[in-house]
C-alpha positions as a printed NumPy array, in Angstrom:
array([[ 120.347, -121.066,  203.777],
       [ 122.789, -122.923,  205.951],
       [ 126.224, -124.207,  205.004],
       [ 125.766, -127.143,  207.336],
       [ 126.882, -130.416,  205.77 ],
       [ 124.271, -133.196,  205.888],
       [ 125.051, -135.963,  208.328],
       [ 126.35 , -139.151,  206.734],
       [ 124.221, -142.296,  206.815],
       [ 124.228, -144.187,  210.109],
       [ 124.067, -147.948,  210.479],
       [ 120.462, -148.938,  211.216],
       [ 120.729, -152.747,  211.253],
       [ 122.324, -155.8  ,  209.748],
       [ 120.134, -158.601,  208.406],
       [ 121.41 , -162.176,  208.545],
       [ 119.581, -165.015,  206.777],
       [ 119.207, -168.236,  208.779],
       [ 117.382, -171.461,  207.944],
       [ 117.005, -172.128,  211.684],
       [ 116.174, -168.719,  213.145],
       [ 115.903, -169.964,  216.729],
       [ 119.299, -171.731,  216.601],
       [ 121.04 , -168.612,  215.281],
       [ 119.102, -166.422,  217.74 ],
       [ 120.387, -168.581,  220.588],
       [ 123.949, -168.05 ,  219.377],
       [ 123.617, -164.257,  219.42 ],
       [ 121.869, -164.172,  222.784],
       [ 123.943, -166.835,  224.568],
       [ 127.39 , -166.187,  223.065],
       [ 127.316, -162.43 ,  222.474],
       [ 124.782, -161.514,  225.142],
       [ 122.5  , -159.596,  222.779],
       [ 118.948, -159.012,  223.978],
       [ 116.116, -160.206,  221.761],
       [ 113.418, -157.54 ,  221.401],
       [ 110.067, -157.153,  219.687],
       [ 110.019, -155.202,  216.454],
       [ 107.579, -152.29 ,  216.184],
       [ 105.645, -153.677,  213.219],
       [ 102.888, -151.702,  211.58 ],
       [  99.343, -152.827,  212.379],
       [  98.245, -155.68 ,  210.101],
       [ 101.788, -156.481,  208.925],
       [ 103.766, -159.64 ,  209.539],
       [ 103.215, -163.363,  209.47 ],
       [  99.597, -164.479,  209.433],
       [  98.405, -160.886,  209.638],
       [  95.376, -161.842,  207.564],
       [  94.457, -164.936,  209.579],
       [  93.937, -163.02 ,  212.844],
       [  95.639, -165.555,  215.153],
       [  95.9  , -164.909,  218.844],
       [  98.752, -162.627,  219.913],
       [ 100.541, -165.605,  221.448],
       [ 100.207, -167.728,  218.296],
       [ 101.344, -164.819,  216.128],
       [ 104.443, -164.244,  218.284],
       [ 105.329, -167.967,  218.16 ],
       [ 105.112, -167.916,  214.352],
       [ 107.099, -164.672,  214.135],
       [ 109.873, -166.248,  216.217],
       [ 110.262, -168.981,  213.578],
       [ 110.604, -166.355,  210.83 ],
       [ 112.604, -163.562,  212.465],
       [ 114.49 , -162.593,  215.606],
       [ 115.306, -158.955,  216.406],
       [ 118.215, -158.009,  218.657],
       [ 119.177, -154.83 ,  220.486],
       [ 122.947, -154.363,  220.109],
       [ 122.969, -152.101,  223.156],
       [ 121.516, -148.863,  221.809],
       [ 117.825, -149.54 ,  222.369],
       [ 117.192, -150.327,  218.691],
       [ 116.668, -153.67 ,  216.887],
       [ 120.061, -153.501,  215.167],
       [ 120.394, -157.161,  214.187],
       [ 117.709, -159.094,  212.337],
       [ 117.979, -162.875,  211.945],
       [ 115.511, -163.83 ,  209.226],
       [ 114.322, -167.014,  207.545],
       [ 115.186, -166.506,  203.862],
       [ 111.958, -166.673,  201.842],
       [ 112.353, -166.615,  198.063],
       [ 108.801, -165.28 ,  197.555],
       [ 109.248, -162.305,  199.905],
       [ 109.981, -159.805,  197.107],
       [ 107.022, -160.948,  194.984],
       [ 104.683, -160.892,  197.98 ],
       [ 105.696, -157.284,  198.682],
       [ 105.817, -155.996,  195.075],
       [ 109.587, -155.583,  195.155],
       [ 112.188, -156.361,  192.507],
       [ 114.88 , -156.786,  195.176],
       [ 114.642, -159.538,  197.806],
       [ 116.27 , -158.17 ,  200.973],
       [ 116.12 , -161.362,  203.028],
       [ 117.477, -164.252,  200.949],
       [ 121.137, -163.222,  201.26 ],
       [ 120.992, -160.56 ,  203.958],
       [ 121.616, -156.842,  203.79 ],
       [ 122.97 , -153.846,  205.649],
       [ 120.518, -151.053,  206.48 ],
       [ 121.417, -147.402,  206.825],
       [ 119.464, -144.482,  208.286],
       [ 119.55 , -141.136,  206.509],
       [ 117.985, -137.766,  207.271],
       [ 116.663, -137.135,  203.744],
       [ 115.576, -140.232,  201.834],
       [ 114.267, -138.105,  198.945],
       [ 117.809, -136.831,  198.377],
       [ 119.127, -140.414,  198.326],
       [ 116.425, -141.421,  195.822],
       [ 117.387, -138.431,  193.651],
       [ 121.053, -139.491,  193.68 ],
       [ 120.13 , -143.074,  192.759],
       [ 117.928, -141.843,  189.901],
       [ 120.731, -139.564,  188.614],
       [ 122.949, -142.643,  188.391],
       [ 120.25 , -144.83 ,  186.813],
       [ 120.261, -147.177,  189.811],
       [ 117.067, -149.152,  190.453],
       [ 115.544, -149.017,  193.919],
       [ 112.396, -150.508,  195.41 ],
       [ 110.472, -147.716,  197.136],
       [ 108.555, -149.528,  199.869],
       [ 107.491, -146.446,  201.783],
       [ 106.284, -147.122,  205.309],
       [ 105.411, -150.773,  204.743],
       [ 106.805, -152.771,  207.643],
       [ 108.088, -150.958,  210.718],
       [ 105.741, -148.458,  212.291],
       [ 108.154, -145.51 ,  212.207],
       [ 110.435, -146.159,  209.221],
       [ 110.267, -145.234,  205.521],
       [ 112.305, -147.805,  203.536],
       [ 113.873, -148.24 ,  200.117],
       [ 116.033, -151.123,  198.89 ],
       [ 118.741, -151.014,  196.254],
       [ 121.988, -152.784,  195.43 ],
       [ 125.547, -151.55 ,  195.497],
       [ 127.708, -151.926,  192.362],
       [ 128.635, -155.495,  193.39 ],
       [ 124.986, -156.54 ,  193.819],
       [ 124.882, -156.465,  197.638],
       [ 121.429, -155.492,  198.891],
       [ 121.315, -152.18 ,  200.752],
       [ 118.319, -150.942,  202.751],
       [ 118.041, -147.191,  203.272],
       [ 115.709, -145.827,  205.94 ],
       [ 114.413, -142.517,  207.16 ],
       [ 112.853, -142.397,  210.581],
       [ 109.347, -140.911,  210.574],
       [ 108.108, -138.475,  213.174]])
């Protein structure tokens, strides 16, 4: 057994809702110089995943719904997302992470975080590996009702 302290959570990304995703994306790229990147979505996930559009048509639709930005560390650390009120229902979640934005944290042991939430009687939506190809995700709220995403990177 080691006496090594677990690492604290690390900021994974910030999510900003925007009714005009492309306008807000232009602000972050043109004013702050952030680089827009493609998100590593799981196969069959994302807008129109069931309609099988061409890759070009799918990307055009995705750009109206979300923009991902690399803040300089090679990761999509800023998400600009069209707030969709049905997102939680469509994904069997009680918490809607995109209508008012959220902060996402990366942890080494998501099971330990879930245990701590359960000990405190705090609800969380366990989404598993539902969206990004290499991330296990849960959503909860802090005591003030702010949405918090907690991730563990998968091997």
